[in-house]
Short mmCIF file of C-alpha atoms in Angstrom, two decimals:
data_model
loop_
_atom_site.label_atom_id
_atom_site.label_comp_id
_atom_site.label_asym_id
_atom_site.label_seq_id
_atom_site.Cartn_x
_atom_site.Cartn_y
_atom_site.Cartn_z
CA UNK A 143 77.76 47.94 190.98
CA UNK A 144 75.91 49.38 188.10
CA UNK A 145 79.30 50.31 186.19
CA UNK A 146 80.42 46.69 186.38
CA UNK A 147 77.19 45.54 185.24
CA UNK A 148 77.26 47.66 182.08
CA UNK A 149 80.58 46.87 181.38
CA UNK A 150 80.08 42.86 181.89
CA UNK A 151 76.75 43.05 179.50
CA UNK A 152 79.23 45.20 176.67
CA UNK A 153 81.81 42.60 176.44
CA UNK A 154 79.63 39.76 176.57
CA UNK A 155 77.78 42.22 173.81
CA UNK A 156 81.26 41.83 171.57
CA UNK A 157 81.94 38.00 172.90
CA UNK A 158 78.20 37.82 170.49
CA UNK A 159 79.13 35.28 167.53
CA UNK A 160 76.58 37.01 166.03
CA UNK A 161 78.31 40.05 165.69
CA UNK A 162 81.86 39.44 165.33
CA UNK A 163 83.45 40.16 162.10
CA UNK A 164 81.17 43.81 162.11
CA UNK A 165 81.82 47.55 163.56
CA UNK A 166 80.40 47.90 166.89
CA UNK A 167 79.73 51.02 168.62
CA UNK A 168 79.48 51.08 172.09
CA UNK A 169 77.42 53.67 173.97
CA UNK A 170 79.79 54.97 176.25
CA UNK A 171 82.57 55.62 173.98
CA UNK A 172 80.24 57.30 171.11
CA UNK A 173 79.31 59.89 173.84
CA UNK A 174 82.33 60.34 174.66
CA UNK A 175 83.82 61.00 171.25
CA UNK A 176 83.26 63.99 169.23
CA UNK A 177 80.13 63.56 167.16
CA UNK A 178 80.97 63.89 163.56
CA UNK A 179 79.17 66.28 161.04
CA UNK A 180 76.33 64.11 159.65
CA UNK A 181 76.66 66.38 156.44
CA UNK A 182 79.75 67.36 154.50
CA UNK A 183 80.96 71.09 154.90
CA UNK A 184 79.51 73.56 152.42
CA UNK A 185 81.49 73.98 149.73
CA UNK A 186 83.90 77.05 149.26
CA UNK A 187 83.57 79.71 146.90
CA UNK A 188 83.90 78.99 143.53
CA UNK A 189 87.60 80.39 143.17
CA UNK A 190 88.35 80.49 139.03
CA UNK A 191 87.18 77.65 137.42
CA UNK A 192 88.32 75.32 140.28
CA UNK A 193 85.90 73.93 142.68
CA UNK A 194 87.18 72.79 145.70
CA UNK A 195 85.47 70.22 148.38
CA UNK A 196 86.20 70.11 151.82
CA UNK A 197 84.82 66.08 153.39
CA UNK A 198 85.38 65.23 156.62
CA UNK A 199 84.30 61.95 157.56
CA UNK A 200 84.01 59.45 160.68
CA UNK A 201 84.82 55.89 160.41
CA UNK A 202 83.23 53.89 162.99
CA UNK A 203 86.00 51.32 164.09
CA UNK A 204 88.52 53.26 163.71
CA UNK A 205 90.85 55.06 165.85
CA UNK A 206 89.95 58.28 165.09
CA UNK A 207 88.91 61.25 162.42
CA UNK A 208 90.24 60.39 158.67
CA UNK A 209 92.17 62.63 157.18
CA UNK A 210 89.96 65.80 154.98
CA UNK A 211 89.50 64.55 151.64
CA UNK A 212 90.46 67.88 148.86
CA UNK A 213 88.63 67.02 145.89
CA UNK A 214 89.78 69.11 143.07
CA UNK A 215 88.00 68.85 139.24
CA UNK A 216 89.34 70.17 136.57
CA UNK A 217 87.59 71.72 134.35
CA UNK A 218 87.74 71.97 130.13
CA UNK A 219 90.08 74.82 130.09
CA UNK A 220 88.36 77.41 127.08
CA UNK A 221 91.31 80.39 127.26
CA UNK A 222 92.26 79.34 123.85
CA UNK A 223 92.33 82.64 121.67
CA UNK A 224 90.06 81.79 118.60
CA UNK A 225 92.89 81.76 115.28
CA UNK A 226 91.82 84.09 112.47
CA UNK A 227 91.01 81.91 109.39
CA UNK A 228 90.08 84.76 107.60
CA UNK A 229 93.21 85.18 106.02
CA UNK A 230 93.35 88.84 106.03
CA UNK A 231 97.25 89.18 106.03
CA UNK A 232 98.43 92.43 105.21
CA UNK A 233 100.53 91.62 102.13
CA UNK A 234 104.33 93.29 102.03
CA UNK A 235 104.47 96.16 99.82
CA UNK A 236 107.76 97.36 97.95
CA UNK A 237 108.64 101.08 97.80
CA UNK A 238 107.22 101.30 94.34
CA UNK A 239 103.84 100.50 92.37
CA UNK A 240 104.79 99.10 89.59
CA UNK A 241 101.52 98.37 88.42
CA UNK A 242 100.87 102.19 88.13
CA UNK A 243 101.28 102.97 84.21
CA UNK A 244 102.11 107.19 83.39
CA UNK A 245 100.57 107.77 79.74
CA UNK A 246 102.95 109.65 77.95
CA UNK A 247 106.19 109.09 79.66
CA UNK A 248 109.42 109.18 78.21
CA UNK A 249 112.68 108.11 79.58
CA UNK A 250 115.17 111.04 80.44
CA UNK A 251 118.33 108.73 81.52
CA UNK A 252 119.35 105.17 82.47
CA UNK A 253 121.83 104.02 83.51
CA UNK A 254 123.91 102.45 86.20
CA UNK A 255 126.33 104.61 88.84
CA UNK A 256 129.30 106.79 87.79
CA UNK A 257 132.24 104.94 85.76
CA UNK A 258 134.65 107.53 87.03
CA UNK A 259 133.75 107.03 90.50
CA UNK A 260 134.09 103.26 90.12
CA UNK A 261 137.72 103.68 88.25
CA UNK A 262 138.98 106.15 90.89
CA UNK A 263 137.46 103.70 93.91
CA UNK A 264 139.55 100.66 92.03
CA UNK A 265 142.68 102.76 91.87
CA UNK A 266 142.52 103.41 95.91
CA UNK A 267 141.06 99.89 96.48
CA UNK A 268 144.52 99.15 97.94
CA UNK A 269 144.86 101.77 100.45
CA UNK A 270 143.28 100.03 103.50
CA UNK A 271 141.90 103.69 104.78
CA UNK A 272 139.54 103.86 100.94
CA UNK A 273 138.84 99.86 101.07
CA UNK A 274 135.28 100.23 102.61
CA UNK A 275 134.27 103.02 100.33
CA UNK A 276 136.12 101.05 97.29
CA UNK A 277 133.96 98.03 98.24
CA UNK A 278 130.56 100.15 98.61
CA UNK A 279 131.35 101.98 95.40
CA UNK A 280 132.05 98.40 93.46
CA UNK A 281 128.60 97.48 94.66
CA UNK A 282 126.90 100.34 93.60
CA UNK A 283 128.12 99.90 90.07
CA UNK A 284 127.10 96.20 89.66
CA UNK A 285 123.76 96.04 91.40
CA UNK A 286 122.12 99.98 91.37
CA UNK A 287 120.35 101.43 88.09
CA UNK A 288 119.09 104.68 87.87
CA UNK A 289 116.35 105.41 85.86
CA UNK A 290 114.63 109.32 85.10
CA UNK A 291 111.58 110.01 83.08
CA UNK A 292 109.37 112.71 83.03
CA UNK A 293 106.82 111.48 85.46
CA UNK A 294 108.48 110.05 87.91
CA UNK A 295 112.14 108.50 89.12
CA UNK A 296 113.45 104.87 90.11
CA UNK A 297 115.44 103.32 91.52
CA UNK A 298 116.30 99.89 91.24
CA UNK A 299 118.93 97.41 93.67
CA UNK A 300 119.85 94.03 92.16
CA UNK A 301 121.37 92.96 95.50
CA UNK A 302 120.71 89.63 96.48
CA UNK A 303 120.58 91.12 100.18
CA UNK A 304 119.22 94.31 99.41
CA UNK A 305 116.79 93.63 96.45
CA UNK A 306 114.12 96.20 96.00
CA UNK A 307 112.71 98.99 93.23
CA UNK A 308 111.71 102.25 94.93
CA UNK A 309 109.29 104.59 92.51
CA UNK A 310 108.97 108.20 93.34
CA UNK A 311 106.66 110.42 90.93
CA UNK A 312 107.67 114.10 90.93
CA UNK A 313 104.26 115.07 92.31
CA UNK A 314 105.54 113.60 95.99
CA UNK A 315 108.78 115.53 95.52
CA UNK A 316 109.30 118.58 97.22
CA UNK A 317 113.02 119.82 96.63
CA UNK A 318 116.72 118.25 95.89
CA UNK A 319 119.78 119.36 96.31
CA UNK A 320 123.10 117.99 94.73
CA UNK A 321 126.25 118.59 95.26
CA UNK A 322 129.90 117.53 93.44
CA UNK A 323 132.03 114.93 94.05
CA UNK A 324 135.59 113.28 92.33
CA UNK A 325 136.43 116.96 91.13
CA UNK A 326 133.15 117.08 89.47
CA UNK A 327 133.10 114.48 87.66
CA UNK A 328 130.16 112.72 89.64
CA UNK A 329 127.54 113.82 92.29
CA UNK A 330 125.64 113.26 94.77
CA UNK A 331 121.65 113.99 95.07
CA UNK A 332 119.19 113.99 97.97
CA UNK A 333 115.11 114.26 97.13
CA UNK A 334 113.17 115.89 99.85
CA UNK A 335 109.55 114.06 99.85
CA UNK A 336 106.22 116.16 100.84
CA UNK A 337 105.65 113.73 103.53
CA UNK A 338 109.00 114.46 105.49
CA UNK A 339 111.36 111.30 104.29
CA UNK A 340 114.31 111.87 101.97
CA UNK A 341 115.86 109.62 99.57
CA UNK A 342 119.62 109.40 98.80
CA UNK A 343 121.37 109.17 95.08
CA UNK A 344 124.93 108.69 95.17
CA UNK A 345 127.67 108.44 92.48
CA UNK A 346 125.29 109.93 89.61
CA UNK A 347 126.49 110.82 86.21
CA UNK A 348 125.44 114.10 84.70
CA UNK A 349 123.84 115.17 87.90
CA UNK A 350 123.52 118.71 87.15
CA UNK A 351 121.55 117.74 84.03
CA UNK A 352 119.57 115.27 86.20
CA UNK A 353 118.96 118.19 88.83
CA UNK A 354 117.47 120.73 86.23
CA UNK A 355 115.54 118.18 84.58
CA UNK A 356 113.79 116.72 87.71
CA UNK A 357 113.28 120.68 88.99
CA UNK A 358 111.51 121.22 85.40
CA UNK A 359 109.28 118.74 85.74
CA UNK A 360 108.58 119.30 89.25
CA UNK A 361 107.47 122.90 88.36
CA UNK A 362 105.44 122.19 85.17
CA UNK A 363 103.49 119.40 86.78
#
């Protein structure tokens, strides 16, 4: 008898013009329902620079729960590496310091490869098993200059792919060694530096006069 009375008194509650139109919540169903946080859950751990916010809300009305609400600012990202502005770019040497002036010197011999070497590669240029060395010997005659003072030797390549001077003063050299080629009447030379490297001279005229002179001044320096 009581039921019936509290059920006639809720729907004559939501017959109310008075309150149609608006959310009603009726007694017996909001204790039977879950009760809903009245708060929002704490929020997790900071995890990076994300933040992330877990809502849960009721709706009164509606059929149920709504769905958790992820709320997920981003932030200004700041990982950006600073750029250097201060413009300290190691500059690209070449092998040689030409700005470095020897009082005194005096040039010993100039000059460009061996012409015997390059007459003897252009006589075997047609044999395909000399070509390559033909072609390397060619090139050292047009683009390679030897030069020999007494302070110091150089080098110098003209190649538009190779292009570069290398300077070696006979303080930095250690020992060479040359040897004969073309029946003597060129040679070869290697310079042994004091910090380990070597350099190669190939198809040098008057290389046994180059030899002694660069073991002269080696000695007397």
């Amino acid at each position: 008898m009581l039921q019936s009375m509290q059920a006639n008194s809720s729907l004559s509650t939501l017959r109310s013009p008075r309150l149609q139109g608006k959310p009603v919540l009726i007694g017996l169903r909001s204790a039977l329902t879950h009760q809903a946080p009245s708060h929002g859950a704490a929020p997790l751990a900071p995890r990076g620079r994300e933040r992330v916010v877990m809502a849960r809300a009721m709706t009164e009305g509606e059929e149920g729960p709504s769905a958790s609400v992820v709320e997920t600012p981003t932030a200004p990202s700041s990982t950006s590496s600073p750029s250097n502005t201060s413009g300290s770019t190691p500059s690209s040497s070449s092998g040689s310091s030409a700005s470095e002036t020897y009082p005194g010197e005096e040039i010993f011999y100039e000059g460009p490869g061996s012409n015997a070497e390059l007459l003897i590669s252009l006589l075997l240029l047609p044999t395909l098993f000399y070509a390559p060395l033909s072609i390397a010997s060619i090139g050292r005659r047009l683009w390679i200059t030897f030069k020999f003072t007494n302070k110091r030797l150089t080098v110098t390549n003209t190649s538009p792919l190779f292009s570069r001077t290398i300077e070696v003063p006979y303080s930095k050299i250690k020992e060479i060694r040359a040897g004969p080629r073309g029946f003597g009447l060129w040679g070869d030379m290697v310079v042994f530096l004091r910090d380990g490297s070597r350099l190669e001279l190939t198809g040098l005229e008057k290389y046994r006069e180059i030899a002694d002179h660069i073991n002269r001044c080696i000695y007397t320096l």
